[in-house]
JSON list of C-alpha atoms in Angstrom, two decimals:
[
{"chain": "H", "resi": 630, "resn": "ASP", "atom": "CA", "xyz": [0.00, 0.00, 0.00]},
{"chain": "H", "resi": 631, "resn": "VAL", "atom": "CA", "xyz": [1.10, 3.53, -0.76]},
{"chain": "H", "resi": 632, "resn": "LYS", "atom": "CA", "xyz": [1.99, 5.52, 2.27]},
{"chain": "H", "resi": 633, "resn": "VAL", "atom": "CA", "xyz": [2.01, 9.31, 2.36]},
{"chain": "H", "resi": 634, "resn": "THR", "atom": "CA", "xyz": [3.29, 10.57, 5.69]},
{"chain": "H", "resi": 635, "resn": "GLN", "atom": "CA", "xyz": [2.94, 14.09, 7.02]},
{"chain": "H", "resi": 636, "resn": "SER", "atom": "CA", "xyz": [5.31, 14.76, 9.84]},
{"chain": "H", "resi": 637, "resn": "SER", "atom": "CA", "xyz": [2.88, 16.52, 12.20]},
{"chain": "H", "resi": 638, "resn": "ARG", "atom": "CA", "xyz": [-0.82, 16.01, 12.88]},
{"chain": "H", "resi": 639, "resn": "TYR", "atom": "CA", "xyz": [-1.17, 19.24, 14.83]},
{"chain": "H", "resi": 640, "resn": "LEU", "atom": "CA", "xyz": [0.93, 22.40, 14.87]},
{"chain": "H", "resi": 641, "resn": "VAL", "atom": "CA", "xyz": [0.51, 25.69, 16.71]},
{"chain": "H", "resi": 642, "resn": "LYS", "atom": "CA", "xyz": [2.64, 28.58, 15.54]},
{"chain": "H", "resi": 643, "resn": "ARG", "atom": "CA", "xyz": [2.80, 32.29, 16.16]},
{"chain": "H", "resi": 644, "resn": "THR", "atom": "CA", "xyz": [2.17, 35.01, 13.61]},
{"chain": "H", "resi": 645, "resn": "GLY", "atom": "CA", "xyz": [5.34, 35.83, 11.69]},
{"chain": "H", "resi": 646, "resn": "GLU", "atom": "CA", "xyz": [7.05, 32.50, 12.29]},
{"chain": "H", "resi": 647, "resn": "LYS", "atom": "CA", "xyz": [8.52, 30.52, 9.42]},
{"chain": "H", "resi": 648, "resn": "VAL", "atom": "CA", "xyz": [6.72, 27.17, 9.26]},
{"chain": "H", "resi": 649, "resn": "PHE", "atom": "CA", "xyz": [7.78, 23.96, 7.53]},
{"chain": "H", "resi": 650, "resn": "LEU", "atom": "CA", "xyz": [5.31, 21.19, 6.73]},
{"chain": "H", "resi": 651, "resn": "GLU", "atom": "CA", "xyz": [6.93, 17.97, 5.59]},
{"chain": "H", "resi": 652, "resn": "CYS", "atom": "CA", "xyz": [5.51, 15.19, 3.44]},
{"chain": "H", "resi": 653, "resn": "VAL", "atom": "CA", "xyz": [7.14, 11.90, 2.47]},
{"chain": "H", "resi": 654, "resn": "GLN", "atom": "CA", "xyz": [5.85, 9.17, 0.16]},
{"chain": "H", "resi": 655, "resn": "ASP", "atom": "CA", "xyz": [7.30, 5.68, -0.08]},
{"chain": "H", "resi": 656, "resn": "MET", "atom": "CA", "xyz": [6.19, 4.53, -3.55]},
{"chain": "H", "resi": 657, "resn": "ASP", "atom": "CA", "xyz": [8.52, 6.39, -5.92]},
{"chain": "H", "resi": 658, "resn": "HIS", "atom": "CA", "xyz": [5.69, 8.63, -7.10]},
{"chain": "H", "resi": 659, "resn": "GLU", "atom": "CA", "xyz": [6.47, 11.32, -9.66]},
{"chain": "H", "resi": 660, "resn": "ASN", "atom": "CA", "xyz": [3.82, 13.86, -8.65]},
{"chain": "H", "resi": 661, "resn": "MET", "atom": "CA", "xyz": [3.26, 15.46, -5.29]},
{"chain": "H", "resi": 662, "resn": "PHE", "atom": "CA", "xyz": [0.70, 18.06, -4.22]},
{"chain": "H", "resi": 663, "resn": "TRP", "atom": "CA", "xyz": [-0.10, 20.38, -1.34]},
{"chain": "H", "resi": 664, "resn": "TYR", "atom": "CA", "xyz": [-3.71, 21.36, -0.61]},
{"chain": "H", "resi": 665, "resn": "ARG", "atom": "CA", "xyz": [-5.42, 23.29, 2.11]},
{"chain": "H", "resi": 666, "resn": "GLN", "atom": "CA", "xyz": [-8.94, 22.49, 3.21]},
{"chain": "H", "resi": 667, "resn": "ASP", "atom": "CA", "xyz": [-11.30, 24.95, 4.85]},
{"chain": "H", "resi": 668, "resn": "PRO", "atom": "CA", "xyz": [-15.01, 24.61, 5.73]},
{"chain": "H", "resi": 669, "resn": "GLY", "atom": "CA", "xyz": [-17.19, 25.78, 2.87]},
{"chain": "H", "resi": 670, "resn": "LEU", "atom": "CA", "xyz": [-14.24, 26.26, 0.51]},
{"chain": "H", "resi": 671, "resn": "GLY", "atom": "CA", "xyz": [-13.30, 22.66, -0.10]},
{"chain": "H", "resi": 672, "resn": "LEU", "atom": "CA", "xyz": [-9.86, 21.57, -1.20]},
{"chain": "H", "resi": 673, "resn": "ARG", "atom": "CA", "xyz": [-7.68, 24.23, -2.76]},
{"chain": "H", "resi": 674, "resn": "LEU", "atom": "CA", "xyz": [-4.40, 23.47, -4.49]},
{"chain": "H", "resi": 675, "resn": "ILE", "atom": "CA", "xyz": [-1.41, 25.46, -3.25]},
{"chain": "H", "resi": 676, "resn": "TYR", "atom": "CA", "xyz": [1.53, 23.99, -5.18]},
{"chain": "H", "resi": 677, "resn": "PHE", "atom": "CA", "xyz": [2.42, 20.80, -6.97]},
{"chain": "H", "resi": 678, "resn": "SER", "atom": "CA", "xyz": [5.55, 19.15, -8.30]},
{"chain": "H", "resi": 679, "resn": "TYR", "atom": "CA", "xyz": [5.95, 16.65, -11.14]},
{"chain": "H", "resi": 680, "resn": "ASP", "atom": "CA", "xyz": [9.66, 16.02, -10.71]},
{"chain": "H", "resi": 681, "resn": "VAL", "atom": "CA", "xyz": [12.54, 16.68, -8.37]},
{"chain": "H", "resi": 682, "resn": "LYS", "atom": "CA", "xyz": [13.32, 20.39, -8.16]},
{"chain": "H", "resi": 683, "resn": "MET", "atom": "CA", "xyz": [10.27, 21.19, -10.30]},
{"chain": "H", "resi": 684, "resn": "LYS", "atom": "CA", "xyz": [7.28, 23.10, -8.92]},
{"chain": "H", "resi": 685, "resn": "GLU", "atom": "CA", "xyz": [4.14, 24.65, -10.25]},
{"chain": "H", "resi": 686, "resn": "LYS", "atom": "CA", "xyz": [1.77, 27.12, -8.63]},
{"chain": "H", "resi": 687, "resn": "GLY", "atom": "CA", "xyz": [-1.70, 25.98, -7.87]},
{"chain": "H", "resi": 688, "resn": "ASP", "atom": "CA", "xyz": [-4.77, 28.12, -7.23]},
{"chain": "H", "resi": 689, "resn": "ILE", "atom": "CA", "xyz": [-3.60, 29.84, -4.04]},
{"chain": "H", "resi": 690, "resn": "PRO", "atom": "CA", "xyz": [0.22, 30.01, -3.89]},
{"chain": "H", "resi": 691, "resn": "GLU", "atom": "CA", "xyz": [0.48, 33.43, -2.23]},
{"chain": "H", "resi": 692, "resn": "GLY", "atom": "CA", "xyz": [2.25, 33.30, 1.11]},
{"chain": "H", "resi": 693, "resn": "TYR", "atom": "CA", "xyz": [3.64, 29.81, 0.47]},
{"chain": "H", "resi": 694, "resn": "SER", "atom": "CA", "xyz": [6.67, 28.25, -1.14]},
{"chain": "H", "resi": 695, "resn": "VAL", "atom": "CA", "xyz": [7.72, 24.64, -1.66]},
{"chain": "H", "resi": 696, "resn": "SER", "atom": "CA", "xyz": [10.84, 22.55, -1.91]},
{"chain": "H", "resi": 697, "resn": "ARG", "atom": "CA", "xyz": [11.43, 19.19, -3.56]},
{"chain": "H", "resi": 698, "resn": "GLU", "atom": "CA", "xyz": [15.08, 18.24, -3.28]},
{"chain": "H", "resi": 699, "resn": "LYS", "atom": "CA", "xyz": [14.40, 14.49, -3.28]},
{"chain": "H", "resi": 700, "resn": "LYS", "atom": "CA", "xyz": [11.73, 12.56, -5.12]},
{"chain": "H", "resi": 701, "resn": "GLU", "atom": "CA", "xyz": [10.10, 11.21, -1.98]},
{"chain": "H", "resi": 702, "resn": "ARG", "atom": "CA", "xyz": [9.90, 14.46, -0.04]},
{"chain": "H", "resi": 703, "resn": "PHE", "atom": "CA", "xyz": [7.83, 17.60, -0.69]},
{"chain": "H", "resi": 704, "resn": "SER", "atom": "CA", "xyz": [7.94, 20.45, 1.80]},
{"chain": "H", "resi": 705, "resn": "LEU", "atom": "CA", "xyz": [5.53, 23.33, 2.17]},
{"chain": "H", "resi": 706, "resn": "ILE", "atom": "CA", "xyz": [6.93, 26.53, 3.65]},
{"chain": "H", "resi": 707, "resn": "LEU", "atom": "CA", "xyz": [4.99, 29.39, 5.16]},
{"chain": "H", "resi": 708, "resn": "GLU", "atom": "CA", "xyz": [7.51, 32.22, 4.97]},
{"chain": "H", "resi": 709, "resn": "SER", "atom": "CA", "xyz": [5.78, 34.37, 7.59]},
{"chain": "H", "resi": 710, "resn": "ALA", "atom": "CA", "xyz": [2.75, 32.67, 9.08]},
{"chain": "H", "resi": 711, "resn": "SER", "atom": "CA", "xyz": [-0.45, 34.65, 9.35]},
{"chain": "H", "resi": 712, "resn": "THR", "atom": "CA", "xyz": [-3.74, 33.89, 11.10]},
{"chain": "H", "resi": 713, "resn": "ASN", "atom": "CA", "xyz": [-5.52, 33.41, 7.75]},
{"chain": "H", "resi": 714, "resn": "GLN", "atom": "CA", "xyz": [-3.25, 30.45, 7.11]},
{"chain": "H", "resi": 715, "resn": "THR", "atom": "CA", "xyz": [-4.86, 28.53, 9.94]},
{"chain": "H", "resi": 716, "resn": "SER", "atom": "CA", "xyz": [-6.18, 25.48, 8.13]},
{"chain": "H", "resi": 717, "resn": "MET", "atom": "CA", "xyz": [-5.94, 21.75, 7.47]},
{"chain": "H", "resi": 718, "resn": "TYR", "atom": "CA", "xyz": [-3.05, 21.05, 5.11]},
{"chain": "H", "resi": 719, "resn": "LEU", "atom": "CA", "xyz": [-3.12, 17.88, 3.02]},
{"chain": "H", "resi": 720, "resn": "CYS", "atom": "CA", "xyz": [-0.28, 16.36, 1.03]},
{"chain": "H", "resi": 721, "resn": "ALA", "atom": "CA", "xyz": [-0.94, 13.94, -1.83]},
{"chain": "H", "resi": 722, "resn": "SER", "atom": "CA", "xyz": [1.03, 11.96, -4.38]},
{"chain": "H", "resi": 723, "resn": "SER", "atom": "CA", "xyz": [0.40, 10.01, -7.58]},
{"chain": "H", "resi": 724, "resn": "LEU", "atom": "CA", "xyz": [2.51, 7.70, -9.69]},
{"chain": "H", "resi": 725, "resn": "GLY", "atom": "CA", "xyz": [2.03, 9.79, -12.80]},
{"chain": "H", "resi": 726, "resn": "TRP", "atom": "CA", "xyz": [-0.52, 12.05, -14.39]},
{"chain": "H", "resi": 727, "resn": "GLN", "atom": "CA", "xyz": [-4.03, 10.73, -14.16]},
{"chain": "H", "resi": 728, "resn": "ILE", "atom": "CA", "xyz": [-4.55, 10.97, -17.89]},
{"chain": "H", "resi": 729, "resn": "VAL", "atom": "CA", "xyz": [-1.42, 8.96, -18.65]},
{"chain": "H", "resi": 730, "resn": "ASP", "atom": "CA", "xyz": [-1.86, 5.95, -16.46]},
{"chain": "H", "resi": 731, "resn": "ASN", "atom": "CA", "xyz": [-5.12, 6.42, -14.56]},
{"chain": "H", "resi": 732, "resn": "SER", "atom": "CA", "xyz": [-3.04, 6.79, -11.44]},
{"chain": "H", "resi": 733, "resn": "PRO", "atom": "CA", "xyz": [-5.06, 7.34, -8.27]},
{"chain": "H", "resi": 734, "resn": "LEU", "atom": "CA", "xyz": [-4.21, 10.19, -5.95]},
{"chain": "H", "resi": 735, "resn": "HIS", "atom": "CA", "xyz": [-3.10, 9.15, -2.45]},
{"chain": "H", "resi": 736, "resn": "PHE", "atom": "CA", "xyz": [-3.35, 11.50, 0.53]},
{"chain": "H", "resi": 737, "resn": "GLY", "atom": "CA", "xyz": [-1.60, 11.83, 3.85]},
{"chain": "H", "resi": 738, "resn": "ASN", "atom": "CA", "xyz": [-3.54, 12.22, 7.10]},
{"chain": "H", "resi": 739, "resn": "GLY", "atom": "CA", "xyz": [-3.21, 15.98, 7.14]},
{"chain": "H", "resi": 740, "resn": "THR", "atom": "CA", "xyz": [-1.67, 18.62, 9.40]},
{"chain": "H", "resi": 741, "resn": "ARG", "atom": "CA", "xyz": [-3.98, 20.87, 11.37]},
{"chain": "H", "resi": 742, "resn": "LEU", "atom": "CA", "xyz": [-2.11, 24.17, 11.62]},
{"chain": "H", "resi": 743, "resn": "THR", "atom": "CA", "xyz": [-3.21, 26.92, 13.97]},
{"chain": "H", "resi": 744, "resn": "VAL", "atom": "CA", "xyz": [-1.54, 30.33, 13.75]},
{"chain": "H", "resi": 745, "resn": "THR", "atom": "CA", "xyz": [-2.11, 32.56, 16.76]},
{"chain": "N", "resi": 701, "resn": "LYS", "atom": "CA", "xyz": [-13.14, 26.67, -16.32]},
{"chain": "N", "resi": 702, "resn": "GLN", "atom": "CA", "xyz": [-13.82, 23.09, -15.31]},
{"chain": "N", "resi": 703, "resn": "GLU", "atom": "CA", "xyz": [-16.03, 22.67, -12.26]},
{"chain": "N", "resi": 704, "resn": "VAL", "atom": "CA", "xyz": [-17.18, 19.72, -10.23]},
{"chain": "N", "resi": 705, "resn": "THR", "atom": "CA", "xyz": [-20.33, 20.04, -8.13]},
{"chain": "N", "resi": 706, "resn": "GLN", "atom": "CA", "xyz": [-21.73, 17.79, -5.43]},
{"chain": "N", "resi": 707, "resn": "ILE", "atom": "CA", "xyz": [-25.33, 18.22, -4.27]},
{"chain": "N", "resi": 708, "resn": "PRO", "atom": "CA", "xyz": [-26.51, 17.91, -1.56]},
{"chain": "N", "resi": 709, "resn": "ALA", "atom": "CA", "xyz": [-23.80, 19.14, 0.77]},
{"chain": "N", "resi": 710, "resn": "ALA", "atom": "CA", "xyz": [-25.15, 16.92, 3.53]},
{"chain": "N", "resi": 711, "resn": "LEU", "atom": "CA", "xyz": [-27.34, 13.82, 3.67]},
{"chain": "N", "resi": 712, "resn": "SER", "atom": "CA", "xyz": [-28.75, 11.80, 6.54]},
{"chain": "N", "resi": 713, "resn": "VAL", "atom": "CA", "xyz": [-30.19, 8.30, 6.05]},
{"chain": "N", "resi": 714, "resn": "PRO", "atom": "CA", "xyz": [-31.29, 5.42, 8.30]},
{"chain": "N", "resi": 715, "resn": "GLU", "atom": "CA", "xyz": [-29.09, 2.36, 8.56]},
{"chain": "N", "resi": 716, "resn": "GLY", "atom": "CA", "xyz": [-29.72, -0.27, 5.90]},
{"chain": "N", "resi": 717, "resn": "GLU", "atom": "CA", "xyz": [-30.87, 2.13, 3.22]},
{"chain": "N", "resi": 718, "resn": "ASN", "atom": "CA", "xyz": [-29.37, 2.04, -0.26]},
{"chain": "N", "resi": 719, "resn": "LEU", "atom": "CA", "xyz": [-28.25, 5.51, -1.29]},
{"chain": "N", "resi": 720, "resn": "VAL", "atom": "CA", "xyz": [-26.81, 7.46, -4.19]},
{"chain": "N", "resi": 721, "resn": "LEU", "atom": "CA", "xyz": [-24.34, 10.33, -4.00]},
{"chain": "N", "resi": 722, "resn": "ASN", "atom": "CA", "xyz": [-24.17, 12.69, -6.97]},
{"chain": "N", "resi": 723, "resn": "CYS", "atom": "CA", "xyz": [-21.30, 14.39, -8.75]},
{"chain": "N", "resi": 724, "resn": "SER", "atom": "CA", "xyz": [-21.71, 16.73, -11.74]},
{"chain": "N", "resi": 725, "resn": "PHE", "atom": "CA", "xyz": [-18.95, 18.06, -13.97]},
{"chain": "N", "resi": 726, "resn": "THR", "atom": "CA", "xyz": [-19.02, 20.78, -16.59]},
{"chain": "N", "resi": 727, "resn": "ASP", "atom": "CA", "xyz": [-16.61, 19.48, -19.21]},
{"chain": "N", "resi": 728, "resn": "SER", "atom": "CA", "xyz": [-17.32, 16.28, -21.10]},
{"chain": "N", "resi": 729, "resn": "ALA", "atom": "CA", "xyz": [-13.59, 16.01, -21.90]},
{"chain": "N", "resi": 730, "resn": "ILE", "atom": "CA", "xyz": [-13.12, 14.36, -18.55]},
{"chain": "N", "resi": 731, "resn": "TYR", "atom": "CA", "xyz": [-10.54, 11.58, -18.65]},
{"chain": "N", "resi": 732, "resn": "ASN", "atom": "CA", "xyz": [-11.35, 9.81, -15.42]},
{"chain": "N", "resi": 733, "resn": "LEU", "atom": "CA", "xyz": [-13.17, 10.46, -12.17]},
{"chain": "N", "resi": 734, "resn": "GLN", "atom": "CA", "xyz": [-12.13, 9.43, -8.70]},
{"chain": "N", "resi": 735, "resn": "TRP", "atom": "CA", "xyz": [-14.27, 9.06, -5.58]},
{"chain": "N", "resi": 736, "resn": "PHE", "atom": "CA", "xyz": [-12.76, 9.64, -2.13]},
{"chain": "N", "resi": 737, "resn": "ARG", "atom": "CA", "xyz": [-13.88, 9.22, 1.45]},
{"chain": "N", "resi": 738, "resn": "GLN", "atom": "CA", "xyz": [-12.78, 11.55, 4.24]},
{"chain": "N", "resi": 739, "resn": "ASP", "atom": "CA", "xyz": [-13.33, 10.86, 7.93]},
{"chain": "N", "resi": 740, "resn": "PRO", "atom": "CA", "xyz": [-13.38, 13.86, 10.30]},
{"chain": "N", "resi": 741, "resn": "GLY", "atom": "CA", "xyz": [-9.91, 15.31, 10.85]},
{"chain": "N", "resi": 742, "resn": "LYS", "atom": "CA", "xyz": [-8.29, 12.85, 8.49]},
{"chain": "N", "resi": 743, "resn": "GLY", "atom": "CA", "xyz": [-6.95, 12.77, 4.95]},
{"chain": "N", "resi": 744, "resn": "LEU", "atom": "CA", "xyz": [-8.78, 11.48, 1.90]},
{"chain": "N", "resi": 745, "resn": "THR", "atom": "CA", "xyz": [-8.93, 7.78, 1.05]},
{"chain": "N", "resi": 746, "resn": "SER", "atom": "CA", "xyz": [-9.33, 6.76, -2.57]},
{"chain": "N", "resi": 747, "resn": "LEU", "atom": "CA", "xyz": [-12.39, 4.54, -3.07]},
{"chain": "N", "resi": 748, "resn": "LEU", "atom": "CA", "xyz": [-12.84, 4.09, -6.81]},
{"chain": "N", "resi": 749, "resn": "LEU", "atom": "CA", "xyz": [-11.42, 5.45, -10.05]},
{"chain": "N", "resi": 750, "resn": "ILE", "atom": "CA", "xyz": [-13.51, 5.25, -13.22]},
{"chain": "N", "resi": 751, "resn": "GLN", "atom": "CA", "xyz": [-11.86, 5.71, -16.56]},
{"chain": "N", "resi": 752, "resn": "SER", "atom": "CA", "xyz": [-13.76, 7.56, -19.27]},
{"chain": "N", "resi": 753, "resn": "SER", "atom": "CA", "xyz": [-13.91, 4.34, -21.29]},
{"chain": "N", "resi": 754, "resn": "GLN", "atom": "CA", "xyz": [-15.72, 2.60, -18.44]},
{"chain": "N", "resi": 755, "resn": "ARG", "atom": "CA", "xyz": [-19.27, 3.08, -17.28]},
{"chain": "N", "resi": 756, "resn": "GLU", "atom": "CA", "xyz": [-19.03, 1.48, -13.85]},
{"chain": "N", "resi": 757, "resn": "GLN", "atom": "CA", "xyz": [-16.61, 0.37, -11.16]},
{"chain": "N", "resi": 758, "resn": "THR", "atom": "CA", "xyz": [-17.44, -1.76, -8.15]},
{"chain": "N", "resi": 759, "resn": "SER", "atom": "CA", "xyz": [-15.75, -2.36, -4.83]},
{"chain": "N", "resi": 760, "resn": "GLY", "atom": "CA", "xyz": [-17.69, -4.31, -2.23]},
{"chain": "N", "resi": 761, "resn": "ARG", "atom": "CA", "xyz": [-20.88, -2.41, -1.40]},
{"chain": "N", "resi": 762, "resn": "LEU", "atom": "CA", "xyz": [-19.81, 0.57, -3.51]},
{"chain": "N", "resi": 763, "resn": "ASN", "atom": "CA", "xyz": [-20.61, 1.07, -7.17]},
{"chain": "N", "resi": 764, "resn": "ALA", "atom": "CA", "xyz": [-19.57, 4.15, -9.12]},
{"chain": "N", "resi": 765, "resn": "SER", "atom": "CA", "xyz": [-20.85, 5.13, -12.54]},
{"chain": "N", "resi": 766, "resn": "LEU", "atom": "CA", "xyz": [-19.73, 7.69, -15.07]},
{"chain": "N", "resi": 767, "resn": "ASP", "atom": "CA", "xyz": [-21.85, 9.23, -17.84]},
{"chain": "N", "resi": 768, "resn": "LYS", "atom": "CA", "xyz": [-19.81, 11.73, -19.84]},
{"chain": "N", "resi": 769, "resn": "SER", "atom": "CA", "xyz": [-22.68, 12.78, -22.07]},
{"chain": "N", "resi": 770, "resn": "SER", "atom": "CA", "xyz": [-24.78, 13.95, -19.13]},
{"chain": "N", "resi": 771, "resn": "GLY", "atom": "CA", "xyz": [-21.83, 15.20, -17.09]},
{"chain": "N", "resi": 772, "resn": "ARG", "atom": "CA", "xyz": [-22.69, 13.00, -14.11]},
{"chain": "N", "resi": 773, "resn": "SER", "atom": "CA", "xyz": [-21.14, 10.43, -11.87]},
{"chain": "N", "resi": 774, "resn": "THR", "atom": "CA", "xyz": [-22.90, 8.62, -9.05]},
{"chain": "N", "resi": 775, "resn": "LEU", "atom": "CA", "xyz": [-21.63, 6.63, -6.08]},
{"chain": "N", "resi": 776, "resn": "TYR", "atom": "CA", "xyz": [-24.08, 3.98, -4.98]},
{"chain": "N", "resi": 777, "resn": "ILE", "atom": "CA", "xyz": [-23.75, 2.60, -1.46]},
{"chain": "N", "resi": 778, "resn": "ALA", "atom": "CA", "xyz": [-25.71, -0.57, -0.74]},
{"chain": "N", "resi": 779, "resn": "ALA", "atom": "CA", "xyz": [-27.07, -1.46, 2.68]},
{"chain": "N", "resi": 780, "resn": "SER", "atom": "CA", "xyz": [-25.60, 1.58, 4.40]},
{"chain": "N", "resi": 781, "resn": "GLN", "atom": "CA", "xyz": [-23.99, 1.23, 7.84]},
{"chain": "N", "resi": 782, "resn": "PRO", "atom": "CA", "xyz": [-23.09, 3.78, 10.53]},
{"chain": "N", "resi": 783, "resn": "GLY", "atom": "CA", "xyz": [-19.45, 3.18, 9.63]},
{"chain": "N", "resi": 784, "resn": "ASP", "atom": "CA", "xyz": [-20.16, 4.67, 6.20]},
{"chain": "N", "resi": 785, "resn": "SER", "atom": "CA", "xyz": [-20.66, 8.07, 7.83]},
{"chain": "N", "resi": 786, "resn": "ALA", "atom": "CA", "xyz": [-18.04, 10.37, 6.33]},
{"chain": "N", "resi": 787, "resn": "THR", "atom": "CA", "xyz": [-17.62, 13.05, 3.69]},
{"chain": "N", "resi": 788, "resn": "TYR", "atom": "CA", "xyz": [-17.47, 11.76, 0.14]},
{"chain": "N", "resi": 789, "resn": "LEU", "atom": "CA", "xyz": [-15.65, 13.78, -2.51]},
{"chain": "N", "resi": 790, "resn": "CYS", "atom": "CA", "xyz": [-15.40, 13.31, -6.24]},
{"chain": "N", "resi": 791, "resn": "ALA", "atom": "CA", "xyz": [-12.63, 14.67, -8.46]},
{"chain": "N", "resi": 792, "resn": "GLY", "atom": "CA", "xyz": [-12.21, 14.81, -12.24]},
{"chain": "N", "resi": 793, "resn": "ALA", "atom": "CA", "xyz": [-9.05, 14.43, -14.29]},
{"chain": "N", "resi": 794, "resn": "TYR", "atom": "CA", "xyz": [-9.00, 16.29, -17.59]},
{"chain": "N", "resi": 795, "resn": "VAL", "atom": "CA", "xyz": [-6.91, 16.13, -20.73]},
{"chain": "N", "resi": 796, "resn": "GLY", "atom": "CA", "xyz": [-3.58, 17.83, -20.17]},
{"chain": "N", "resi": 797, "resn": "ASN", "atom": "CA", "xyz": [-1.16, 17.34, -17.32]},
{"chain": "N", "resi": 798, "resn": "THR", "atom": "CA", "xyz": [-3.18, 19.19, -14.74]},
{"chain": "N", "resi": 799, "resn": "PRO", "atom": "CA", "xyz": [-4.21, 18.36, -11.20]},
{"chain": "N", "resi": 800, "resn": "LEU", "atom": "CA", "xyz": [-7.61, 16.95, -10.33]},
{"chain": "N", "resi": 801, "resn": "VAL", "atom": "CA", "xyz": [-10.63, 19.22, -10.04]},
{"chain": "N", "resi": 802, "resn": "PHE", "atom": "CA", "xyz": [-12.43, 18.49, -6.76]},
{"chain": "N", "resi": 803, "resn": "GLY", "atom": "CA", "xyz": [-16.02, 18.86, -5.67]},
{"chain": "N", "resi": 804, "resn": "LYS", "atom": "CA", "xyz": [-16.71, 20.17, -2.17]},
{"chain": "N", "resi": 805, "resn": "GLY", "atom": "CA", "xyz": [-18.10, 16.88, -0.97]},
{"chain": "N", "resi": 806, "resn": "THR", "atom": "CA", "xyz": [-21.28, 15.43, 0.49]},
{"chain": "N", "resi": 807, "resn": "ARG", "atom": "CA", "xyz": [-21.30, 14.78, 4.23]},
{"chain": "N", "resi": 808, "resn": "LEU", "atom": "CA", "xyz": [-23.13, 11.51, 4.84]},
{"chain": "N", "resi": 809, "resn": "SER", "atom": "CA", "xyz": [-24.60, 10.48, 8.19]},
{"chain": "N", "resi": 810, "resn": "VAL", "atom": "CA", "xyz": [-25.99, 6.97, 8.55]},
{"chain": "N", "resi": 811, "resn": "ILE", "atom": "CA", "xyz": [-28.20, 6.77, 11.62]},
{"chain": "N", "resi": 812, "resn": "ALA", "atom": "CA", "xyz": [-28.43, 3.51, 13.56]}
]
């Protein structure tokens, strides 16, 4: 079974702090994604990566950056945390692009981040 | 812009009932559609993936269908149980190397 692991289930940070959210997958997947999920707004894509050192902006990249130095690891960085970044953050990975190989998307268990 | 819609946002049914969850999409160029389950405070678990060349996929008590011409997918749950209570999301994959387009989900409560 594919395993996508997010390093923290819960985080509490202060406004202005630099925050790192880590995600690791163990199945040699090409693509990795970061979403945030908020009540009433659904899942929103922040950034994604289709290869090591490659990144693409999603729908809401402002205030975030990402790093993918190794294939299995995709990090989300909040450069200066703000209260409006309080949210559930979900990492996901897939073997390839869904249209190429009908590859399902696999999610981690999420990180609940609170910025005070 | 491609959109995926799930109505209703919430649904409550008695245990044992067969039920259908709906997913509508705006672009018939959908390549495949995936159904997920999310338990409170957890990540999403993939349930079924239907390719555009298929009409149905089955896994246990779950059956998903895809009708590109009408822009609809349904998730049928047979003999519902309280353990089926969760939020169910659908997501469409479109031509081009782009991420999935997600619906906002239907929150299902199965009452014992």
